[in-house]
Every structure is written in structure tokens, then in C-alpha cells.
Amino acid sequence: MTETINEVFKTPHIDRELDLSNTGRGVWLVKVPKYIANKWEKAQGNIEVGKLKISRVPGQRAQVQLSLSEAVLCLKDAGEQNVPKEHRLDVSNVTRQSLGVFSHVIPANTDAVVPESEKLYMEGRIVQKLECRPYADTAYYKLKSESIRKASLPQRQVLQLDRIVPTFKPVSDHKYNIDYLKKKTAEGKKARDDKDAVLNMLFAAFEKHQYYNIKDLQKITRQPIVYLKEILKEVCNYNLKNPHKNMWELKPEYRHYKQDQPAEAKEDKSSSDSD
């Protein structure tokens, strides 16, 4: 019982309810270029990544601009091009969709006697979509030209080797083929048996089942397929229609299936024996 209680306490509790206290808060859904997303992923959580500037003109849609911080611009690898600093954000309203932002909070201390429950929150409702676009300046042109150059490079290149590189040599034959050849050699070449012997095997097989396909008959008789078909054409019929399509059965004159005697005949026989 102790183990069961421990397992229950170790299992995290999942709160089925959703916290909707921030449902009325409007949020933006912003799409940024890939190079900005890479910069923000490299940035630490305690630095400023950029600033938004919103300009409102009466009678016109608000203009939004994004300026990346110097700390983010300095986050680049060796040989990486500088990214544009200034960007504009094209704003569009969300009217025919209901979109929201949700968060899932996992408790940090799961070893407590009474573990905290996981929480689901709705952070807000998306009211506007913004698409971040860079200004067509010199830095942007250099960035695009570099990305085009990298995309045009062939993925495979021919290199001259100055030393011997240990590589795996191609296999001349696979293990499956080798095993199959050994099995075939051990079984030997299928030789033609006497016709009467083959017929006896066929008649014995057809006493068990009425219909066979050619593969099963070949396994039973272990005869070459051409020789087996010659014998089958003499004593069997090949069905071309359903429900036994592509199967062989004995011709009527060769059929000797064992049939159960009728119940009445059995009763007559028993009565005569009693008399």
C-alpha cells in the first residue's frame, strides 16, 4: 500500500480547469524574419532585444516600427552578415478568427508531499496580426545577397584527399543472398520423380482438401513447376472463376472423397444388427 501512495504523490496533478482571468486582454501576433528569430533565441533572458515605436496619425492606421537593440545585433557568429536594425510592422486586424495565446506552467518542486498542480492560463485574445518587414537599405541587400549565394552553392562538392581515409568497402553480396544460396545448394536441384509417385502424392493431398494452388502443390510434391503442371493438366481442372479462381481441383473421374453416411442409413444398419 505504501508503494501505491508514493506513486500517487509522484504523479503530477493536472488541473483540468483553464484560468480565463486574462480573456479580455488583447495581444498581438507578430511574424518576424528568420534572422530576427535566431537572434532572439541566442539572447539571454535579461537583456533588451528591441524597442517598439507606435506613431498615431488621426484618420490613419497606426504605424509601428521595431528597432533591434545593440546587444542583439552583436550576437553573431564569425563571418555572419550584419542584420538590419530598423523594421516596420504591417498591421492587420483579426476579424473572422478567434485566436488566443495560452501558457502551461509546470511546478518546479515536484517532490513535495502535496505536489503543486500544473496550470493552464489564457494570456489574451489575439486582436491584431503584425508582419515584421525590414527596410530596403544596404544592410538588407547584403544579407539577401549572402543568403542567395549560400543557397546557390552545391550541397555536394568534390574534394582532393591528401591522405587515405578509412571507409567501408561496398559489399559484393548481401547476407540474405548468401543464406538463400546455401539453402538452395543444401536442398539440391529438384529432380523429376516417377509420374506414378507424383500422382500418388497428388491424390493423397486432394483427399485432405479439394482445392490447391500451384505453390502449395509444389511444396508437397517437390517437383519442378513445368513437370508438375504437365501432370496436373491430365488429372486436374484449373479454375478460372471465383470463388476458387487460380486453384486446381481433381477431375470428376478422379475424385474419391470420403462422404459421411446419412443418419437414416446408420439407423437402419443399427436396427438390422439388433435383429
mmCIF file with all atom_site columns, C-alpha atoms in Angstrom, residues 4-157:
data_model
loop_
_atom_site.group_PDB
_atom_site.id
_atom_site.type_symbol
_atom_site.label_atom_id
_atom_site.label_alt_id
_atom_site.label_comp_id
_atom_site.label_asym_id
_atom_site.label_entity_id
_atom_site.label_seq_id
_atom_site.pdbx_PDB_ins_code
_atom_site.Cartn_x
_atom_site.Cartn_y
_atom_site.Cartn_z
_atom_site.occupancy
_atom_site.B_iso_or_equiv
_atom_site.pdbx_formal_charge
_atom_site.auth_seq_id
_atom_site.auth_comp_id
_atom_site.auth_asym_id
_atom_site.auth_atom_id
_atom_site.pdbx_PDB_model_num
ATOM 1   C CA . THR A 1 4   ? 0.812   2.879  -4.230  1.00 0.00 ? 4   THR A CA 1
ATOM 2   C CA . ILE A 1 5   ? 0.644   6.057  -2.127  1.00 0.00 ? 5   ILE A CA 1
ATOM 3   C CA . ASN A 1 6   ? 4.146   7.097  -3.218  1.00 0.00 ? 6   ASN A CA 1
ATOM 4   C CA . GLU A 1 7   ? 3.256   6.568  -6.857  1.00 0.00 ? 7   GLU A CA 1
ATOM 5   C CA . VAL A 1 8   ? 0.153   8.720  -6.423  1.00 0.00 ? 8   VAL A CA 1
ATOM 6   C CA . PHE A 1 9   ? 2.169   11.552 -4.849  1.00 0.00 ? 9   PHE A CA 1
ATOM 7   C CA . LYS A 1 10  ? 4.871   11.389 -7.529  1.00 0.00 ? 10  LYS A CA 1
ATOM 8   C CA . THR A 1 11  ? 2.312   11.641 -10.320 1.00 0.00 ? 11  THR A CA 1
ATOM 9   C CA . PRO A 1 12  ? 1.834   15.341 -11.231 1.00 0.00 ? 12  PRO A CA 1
ATOM 10  C CA . HIS A 1 13  ? -1.681  16.657 -10.749 1.00 0.00 ? 13  HIS A CA 1
ATOM 11  C CA . ILE A 1 14  ? -3.212  18.107 -13.896 1.00 0.00 ? 14  ILE A CA 1
ATOM 12  C CA . ASP A 1 15  ? -5.642  20.941 -13.349 1.00 0.00 ? 15  ASP A CA 1
ATOM 13  C CA . ARG A 1 16  ? -8.444  20.424 -15.837 1.00 0.00 ? 16  ARG A CA 1
ATOM 14  C CA . GLU A 1 17  ? -9.697  23.994 -15.464 1.00 0.00 ? 17  GLU A CA 1
ATOM 15  C CA . LEU A 1 18  ? -8.400  26.862 -17.595 1.00 0.00 ? 18  LEU A CA 1
ATOM 16  C CA . ASP A 1 19  ? -7.655  30.224 -15.998 1.00 0.00 ? 19  ASP A CA 1
ATOM 17  C CA . LEU A 1 20  ? -9.591  32.795 -18.068 1.00 0.00 ? 20  LEU A CA 1
ATOM 18  C CA . SER A 1 21  ? -8.831  35.860 -15.986 1.00 0.00 ? 21  SER A CA 1
ATOM 19  C CA . ASN A 1 22  ? -6.918  37.469 -18.918 1.00 0.00 ? 22  ASN A CA 1
ATOM 20  C CA . THR A 1 23  ? -9.510  36.726 -21.589 1.00 0.00 ? 23  THR A CA 1
ATOM 21  C CA . GLY A 1 24  ? -10.289 40.391 -22.107 1.00 0.00 ? 24  GLY A CA 1
ATOM 22  C CA . ARG A 1 25  ? -6.642  41.342 -22.723 1.00 0.00 ? 25  ARG A CA 1
ATOM 23  C CA . GLY A 1 26  ? -5.789  41.979 -26.381 1.00 0.00 ? 26  GLY A CA 1
ATOM 24  C CA . VAL A 1 27  ? -2.440  40.757 -27.695 1.00 0.00 ? 27  VAL A CA 1
ATOM 25  C CA . TRP A 1 28  ? -0.533  40.950 -30.973 1.00 0.00 ? 28  TRP A CA 1
ATOM 26  C CA . LEU A 1 29  ? 0.546   38.034 -33.141 1.00 0.00 ? 29  LEU A CA 1
ATOM 27  C CA . VAL A 1 30  ? 3.838   39.121 -34.719 1.00 0.00 ? 30  VAL A CA 1
ATOM 28  C CA . LYS A 1 31  ? 5.611   37.333 -37.570 1.00 0.00 ? 31  LYS A CA 1
ATOM 29  C CA . VAL A 1 32  ? 9.323   38.148 -37.726 1.00 0.00 ? 32  VAL A CA 1
ATOM 30  C CA . PRO A 1 33  ? 12.027  37.165 -40.252 1.00 0.00 ? 33  PRO A CA 1
ATOM 31  C CA . LYS A 1 34  ? 14.095  34.092 -39.532 1.00 0.00 ? 34  LYS A CA 1
ATOM 32  C CA . TYR A 1 35  ? 17.273  36.046 -38.812 1.00 0.00 ? 35  TYR A CA 1
ATOM 33  C CA . ILE A 1 36  ? 15.496  38.002 -36.052 1.00 0.00 ? 36  ILE A CA 1
ATOM 34  C CA . ALA A 1 37  ? 14.094  34.800 -34.546 1.00 0.00 ? 37  ALA A CA 1
ATOM 35  C CA . ASN A 1 38  ? 17.609  33.307 -34.490 1.00 0.00 ? 38  ASN A CA 1
ATOM 36  C CA . LYS A 1 39  ? 18.982  36.389 -32.769 1.00 0.00 ? 39  LYS A CA 1
ATOM 37  C CA . TRP A 1 40  ? 16.258  36.340 -30.113 1.00 0.00 ? 40  TRP A CA 1
ATOM 38  C CA . GLU A 1 41  ? 16.860  32.626 -29.446 1.00 0.00 ? 41  GLU A CA 1
ATOM 39  C CA . LYS A 1 42  ? 20.533  33.340 -28.767 1.00 0.00 ? 42  LYS A CA 1
ATOM 40  C CA . ALA A 1 43  ? 19.734  36.269 -26.486 1.00 0.00 ? 43  ALA A CA 1
ATOM 41  C CA . GLN A 1 44  ? 19.679  35.769 -22.739 1.00 0.00 ? 44  GLN A CA 1
ATOM 42  C CA . GLY A 1 45  ? 16.503  36.356 -20.800 1.00 0.00 ? 45  GLY A CA 1
ATOM 43  C CA . ASN A 1 46  ? 17.669  39.517 -19.011 1.00 0.00 ? 46  ASN A CA 1
ATOM 44  C CA . ILE A 1 47  ? 18.720  41.710 -21.953 1.00 0.00 ? 47  ILE A CA 1
ATOM 45  C CA . GLU A 1 48  ? 16.736  44.128 -24.081 1.00 0.00 ? 48  GLU A CA 1
ATOM 46  C CA . VAL A 1 49  ? 16.079  42.741 -27.566 1.00 0.00 ? 49  VAL A CA 1
ATOM 47  C CA . GLY A 1 50  ? 14.437  45.773 -29.174 1.00 0.00 ? 50  GLY A CA 1
ATOM 48  C CA . LYS A 1 51  ? 12.064  48.699 -28.919 1.00 0.00 ? 51  LYS A CA 1
ATOM 49  C CA . LEU A 1 52  ? 8.672   49.381 -30.490 1.00 0.00 ? 52  LEU A CA 1
ATOM 50  C CA . LYS A 1 53  ? 7.677   52.828 -31.696 1.00 0.00 ? 53  LYS A CA 1
ATOM 51  C CA . ILE A 1 54  ? 3.999   53.449 -32.407 1.00 0.00 ? 54  ILE A CA 1
ATOM 52  C CA . SER A 1 55  ? 3.064   56.583 -34.346 1.00 0.00 ? 55  SER A CA 1
ATOM 53  C CA . ARG A 1 56  ? -0.601  57.526 -34.422 1.00 0.00 ? 56  ARG A CA 1
ATOM 54  C CA . VAL A 1 57  ? -1.986  59.919 -37.034 1.00 0.00 ? 57  VAL A CA 1
ATOM 55  C CA . PRO A 1 58  ? -5.669  60.949 -36.828 1.00 0.00 ? 58  PRO A CA 1
ATOM 56  C CA . GLY A 1 59  ? -7.689  59.253 -39.537 1.00 0.00 ? 59  GLY A CA 1
ATOM 57  C CA . GLN A 1 60  ? -4.923  56.793 -40.438 1.00 0.00 ? 60  GLN A CA 1
ATOM 58  C CA . ARG A 1 61  ? -3.789  53.388 -39.254 1.00 0.00 ? 61  ARG A CA 1
ATOM 59  C CA . ALA A 1 62  ? -1.112  53.438 -36.604 1.00 0.00 ? 62  ALA A CA 1
ATOM 60  C CA . GLN A 1 63  ? 2.462   52.968 -37.854 1.00 0.00 ? 63  GLN A CA 1
ATOM 61  C CA . VAL A 1 64  ? 4.600   50.545 -35.851 1.00 0.00 ? 64  VAL A CA 1
ATOM 62  C CA . GLN A 1 65  ? 8.381   50.332 -36.057 1.00 0.00 ? 65  GLN A CA 1
ATOM 63  C CA . LEU A 1 66  ? 10.817  47.868 -34.445 1.00 0.00 ? 66  LEU A CA 1
ATOM 64  C CA . SER A 1 67  ? 14.412  48.760 -33.618 1.00 0.00 ? 67  SER A CA 1
ATOM 65  C CA . LEU A 1 68  ? 16.700  45.911 -32.590 1.00 0.00 ? 68  LEU A CA 1
ATOM 66  C CA . SER A 1 69  ? 18.971  46.595 -29.642 1.00 0.00 ? 69  SER A CA 1
ATOM 67  C CA . GLU A 1 70  ? 22.727  46.773 -29.962 1.00 0.00 ? 70  GLU A CA 1
ATOM 68  C CA . ALA A 1 71  ? 23.071  43.765 -27.649 1.00 0.00 ? 71  ALA A CA 1
ATOM 69  C CA . VAL A 1 72  ? 21.100  41.636 -30.098 1.00 0.00 ? 72  VAL A CA 1
ATOM 70  C CA . LEU A 1 73  ? 22.943  42.957 -33.134 1.00 0.00 ? 73  LEU A CA 1
ATOM 71  C CA . CYS A 1 74  ? 26.247  41.898 -31.571 1.00 0.00 ? 74  CYS A CA 1
ATOM 72  C CA . LEU A 1 75  ? 25.075  38.298 -31.248 1.00 0.00 ? 75  LEU A CA 1
ATOM 73  C CA . LYS A 1 76  ? 26.574  36.902 -34.434 1.00 0.00 ? 76  LYS A CA 1
ATOM 74  C CA . ASP A 1 77  ? 28.949  34.149 -35.426 1.00 0.00 ? 77  ASP A CA 1
ATOM 75  C CA . ALA A 1 78  ? 32.233  34.581 -37.268 1.00 0.00 ? 78  ALA A CA 1
ATOM 76  C CA . GLY A 1 79  ? 31.659  35.541 -40.901 1.00 0.00 ? 79  GLY A CA 1
ATOM 77  C CA . GLU A 1 80  ? 27.959  36.263 -40.370 1.00 0.00 ? 80  GLU A CA 1
ATOM 78  C CA . GLN A 1 81  ? 26.495  39.301 -42.101 1.00 0.00 ? 81  GLN A CA 1
ATOM 79  C CA . ASN A 1 82  ? 25.045  42.216 -40.170 1.00 0.00 ? 82  ASN A CA 1
ATOM 80  C CA . VAL A 1 83  ? 21.262  42.246 -39.971 1.00 0.00 ? 83  VAL A CA 1
ATOM 81  C CA . PRO A 1 84  ? 19.103  45.350 -40.456 1.00 0.00 ? 84  PRO A CA 1
ATOM 82  C CA . LYS A 1 85  ? 18.320  47.276 -37.317 1.00 0.00 ? 85  LYS A CA 1
ATOM 83  C CA . GLU A 1 86  ? 15.152  49.114 -38.342 1.00 0.00 ? 86  GLU A CA 1
ATOM 84  C CA . HIS A 1 87  ? 11.963  47.304 -39.359 1.00 0.00 ? 87  HIS A CA 1
ATOM 85  C CA . ARG A 1 88  ? 8.374   48.235 -39.998 1.00 0.00 ? 88  ARG A CA 1
ATOM 86  C CA . LEU A 1 89  ? 5.394   46.196 -38.858 1.00 0.00 ? 89  LEU A CA 1
ATOM 87  C CA . ASP A 1 90  ? 2.389   45.903 -41.153 1.00 0.00 ? 90  ASP A CA 1
ATOM 88  C CA . VAL A 1 91  ? -0.764  45.736 -39.038 1.00 0.00 ? 91  VAL A CA 1
ATOM 89  C CA . SER A 1 92  ? -3.915  43.802 -39.955 1.00 0.00 ? 92  SER A CA 1
ATOM 90  C CA . ASN A 1 93  ? -6.991  43.206 -37.814 1.00 0.00 ? 93  ASN A CA 1
ATOM 91  C CA . VAL A 1 94  ? -8.279  39.741 -36.888 1.00 0.00 ? 94  VAL A CA 1
ATOM 92  C CA . THR A 1 95  ? -11.988 39.715 -37.633 1.00 0.00 ? 95  THR A CA 1
ATOM 93  C CA . ARG A 1 96  ? -13.073 36.262 -38.874 1.00 0.00 ? 96  ARG A CA 1
ATOM 94  C CA . GLN A 1 97  ? -10.987 34.165 -36.488 1.00 0.00 ? 97  GLN A CA 1
ATOM 95  C CA . SER A 1 98  ? -10.911 33.584 -32.756 1.00 0.00 ? 98  SER A CA 1
ATOM 96  C CA . LEU A 1 99  ? -7.271  33.194 -31.741 1.00 0.00 ? 99  LEU A CA 1
ATOM 97  C CA . GLY A 1 100 ? -5.712  33.178 -28.311 1.00 0.00 ? 100 GLY A CA 1
ATOM 98  C CA . VAL A 1 101 ? -2.390  32.794 -26.517 1.00 0.00 ? 101 VAL A CA 1
ATOM 99  C CA . PHE A 1 102 ? -2.099  30.093 -23.851 1.00 0.00 ? 102 PHE A CA 1
ATOM 100 C CA . SER A 1 103 ? 0.604   29.204 -21.347 1.00 0.00 ? 103 SER A CA 1
ATOM 101 C CA . HIS A 1 104 ? 1.332   25.983 -19.483 1.00 0.00 ? 104 HIS A CA 1
ATOM 102 C CA . VAL A 1 105 ? 3.026   26.373 -16.110 1.00 0.00 ? 105 VAL A CA 1
ATOM 103 C CA . ILE A 1 106 ? 4.777   23.278 -14.724 1.00 0.00 ? 106 ILE A CA 1
ATOM 104 C CA . PRO A 1 107 ? 5.580   23.323 -10.990 1.00 0.00 ? 107 PRO A CA 1
ATOM 105 C CA . ALA A 1 108 ? 9.283   23.464 -10.160 1.00 0.00 ? 108 ALA A CA 1
ATOM 106 C CA . ASN A 1 109 ? 9.094   21.390 -6.953  1.00 0.00 ? 109 ASN A CA 1
ATOM 107 C CA . THR A 1 110 ? 7.547   18.023 -7.791  1.00 0.00 ? 110 THR A CA 1
ATOM 108 C CA . ASP A 1 111 ? 8.978   16.199 -4.751  1.00 0.00 ? 111 ASP A CA 1
ATOM 109 C CA . ALA A 1 112 ? 6.762   17.950 -2.223  1.00 0.00 ? 112 ALA A CA 1
ATOM 110 C CA . VAL A 1 113 ? 4.420   15.931 -0.012  1.00 0.00 ? 113 VAL A CA 1
ATOM 111 C CA . VAL A 1 114 ? 1.470   17.625 -1.700  1.00 0.00 ? 114 VAL A CA 1
ATOM 112 C CA . PRO A 1 115 ? 2.752   18.455 -5.194  1.00 0.00 ? 115 PRO A CA 1
ATOM 113 C CA . GLU A 1 116 ? 1.638   21.609 -6.896  1.00 0.00 ? 116 GLU A CA 1
ATOM 114 C CA . SER A 1 117 ? -0.739  21.245 -9.786  1.00 0.00 ? 117 SER A CA 1
ATOM 115 C CA . GLU A 1 118 ? 0.038   22.226 -13.347 1.00 0.00 ? 118 GLU A CA 1
ATOM 116 C CA . LYS A 1 119 ? -1.713  25.367 -14.509 1.00 0.00 ? 119 LYS A CA 1
ATOM 117 C CA . LEU A 1 120 ? -3.168  26.389 -17.836 1.00 0.00 ? 120 LEU A CA 1
ATOM 118 C CA . TYR A 1 121 ? -3.670  30.092 -18.478 1.00 0.00 ? 121 TYR A CA 1
ATOM 119 C CA . MET A 1 122 ? -5.148  32.094 -21.303 1.00 0.00 ? 122 MET A CA 1
ATOM 120 C CA . GLU A 1 123 ? -2.795  35.034 -21.658 1.00 0.00 ? 123 GLU A CA 1
ATOM 121 C CA . GLY A 1 124 ? -5.004  37.021 -24.006 1.00 0.00 ? 124 GLY A CA 1
ATOM 122 C CA . ARG A 1 125 ? -7.005  37.184 -27.191 1.00 0.00 ? 125 ARG A CA 1
ATOM 123 C CA . ILE A 1 126 ? -5.266  37.998 -30.476 1.00 0.00 ? 126 ILE A CA 1
ATOM 124 C CA . VAL A 1 127 ? -6.756  41.189 -31.865 1.00 0.00 ? 127 VAL A CA 1
ATOM 125 C CA . GLN A 1 128 ? -4.150  42.143 -34.494 1.00 0.00 ? 128 GLN A CA 1
ATOM 126 C CA . LYS A 1 129 ? -1.588  40.435 -36.687 1.00 0.00 ? 129 LYS A CA 1
ATOM 127 C CA . LEU A 1 130 ? 1.699   42.164 -37.437 1.00 0.00 ? 130 LEU A CA 1
ATOM 128 C CA . GLU A 1 131 ? 4.258   41.192 -40.053 1.00 0.00 ? 131 GLU A CA 1
ATOM 129 C CA . CYS A 1 132 ? 7.764   42.489 -39.499 1.00 0.00 ? 132 CYS A CA 1
ATOM 130 C CA . ARG A 1 133 ? 9.481   43.701 -42.697 1.00 0.00 ? 133 ARG A CA 1
ATOM 131 C CA . PRO A 1 134 ? 12.960  45.257 -42.990 1.00 0.00 ? 134 PRO A CA 1
ATOM 132 C CA . TYR A 1 135 ? 13.595  48.492 -44.798 1.00 0.00 ? 135 TYR A CA 1
ATOM 133 C CA . ALA A 1 136 ? 15.354  48.089 -48.149 1.00 0.00 ? 136 ALA A CA 1
ATOM 134 C CA . ASP A 1 137 ? 18.712  49.515 -47.076 1.00 0.00 ? 137 ASP A CA 1
ATOM 135 C CA . THR A 1 138 ? 22.306  48.473 -47.741 1.00 0.00 ? 138 THR A CA 1
ATOM 136 C CA . ALA A 1 139 ? 22.451  46.035 -44.821 1.00 0.00 ? 139 ALA A CA 1
ATOM 137 C CA . TYR A 1 140 ? 19.344  44.223 -46.052 1.00 0.00 ? 140 TYR A CA 1
ATOM 138 C CA . TYR A 1 141 ? 20.687  43.918 -49.609 1.00 0.00 ? 141 TYR A CA 1
ATOM 139 C CA . LYS A 1 142 ? 23.958  42.463 -48.323 1.00 0.00 ? 142 LYS A CA 1
ATOM 140 C CA . LEU A 1 143 ? 22.071  39.991 -46.149 1.00 0.00 ? 143 LEU A CA 1
ATOM 141 C CA . LYS A 1 144 ? 19.874  38.828 -49.040 1.00 0.00 ? 144 LYS A CA 1
ATOM 142 C CA . SER A 1 145 ? 22.780  38.527 -51.463 1.00 0.00 ? 145 SER A CA 1
ATOM 143 C CA . GLU A 1 146 ? 24.673  36.381 -48.945 1.00 0.00 ? 146 GLU A CA 1
ATOM 144 C CA . SER A 1 147 ? 21.653  34.113 -48.390 1.00 0.00 ? 147 SER A CA 1
ATOM 145 C CA . ILE A 1 148 ? 21.195  33.734 -52.164 1.00 0.00 ? 148 ILE A CA 1
ATOM 146 C CA . ARG A 1 149 ? 24.885  32.903 -52.577 1.00 0.00 ? 149 ARG A CA 1
ATOM 147 C CA . LYS A 1 150 ? 24.715  30.222 -49.883 1.00 0.00 ? 150 LYS A CA 1
ATOM 148 C CA . ALA A 1 151 ? 21.565  28.757 -51.402 1.00 0.00 ? 151 ALA A CA 1
ATOM 149 C CA . SER A 1 152 ? 23.219  28.513 -54.818 1.00 0.00 ? 152 SER A CA 1
ATOM 150 C CA . LEU A 1 153 ? 26.187  26.534 -53.502 1.00 0.00 ? 153 LEU A CA 1
ATOM 151 C CA . PRO A 1 154 ? 26.036  22.843 -54.412 1.00 0.00 ? 154 PRO A CA 1
ATOM 152 C CA . GLN A 1 155 ? 25.331  20.563 -51.476 1.00 0.00 ? 155 GLN A CA 1
ATOM 153 C CA . ARG A 1 156 ? 27.949  18.068 -52.694 1.00 0.00 ? 156 ARG A CA 1
ATOM 154 C CA . GLN A 1 157 ? 31.449  19.087 -53.604 1.00 0.00 ? 157 GLN A CA 1
#
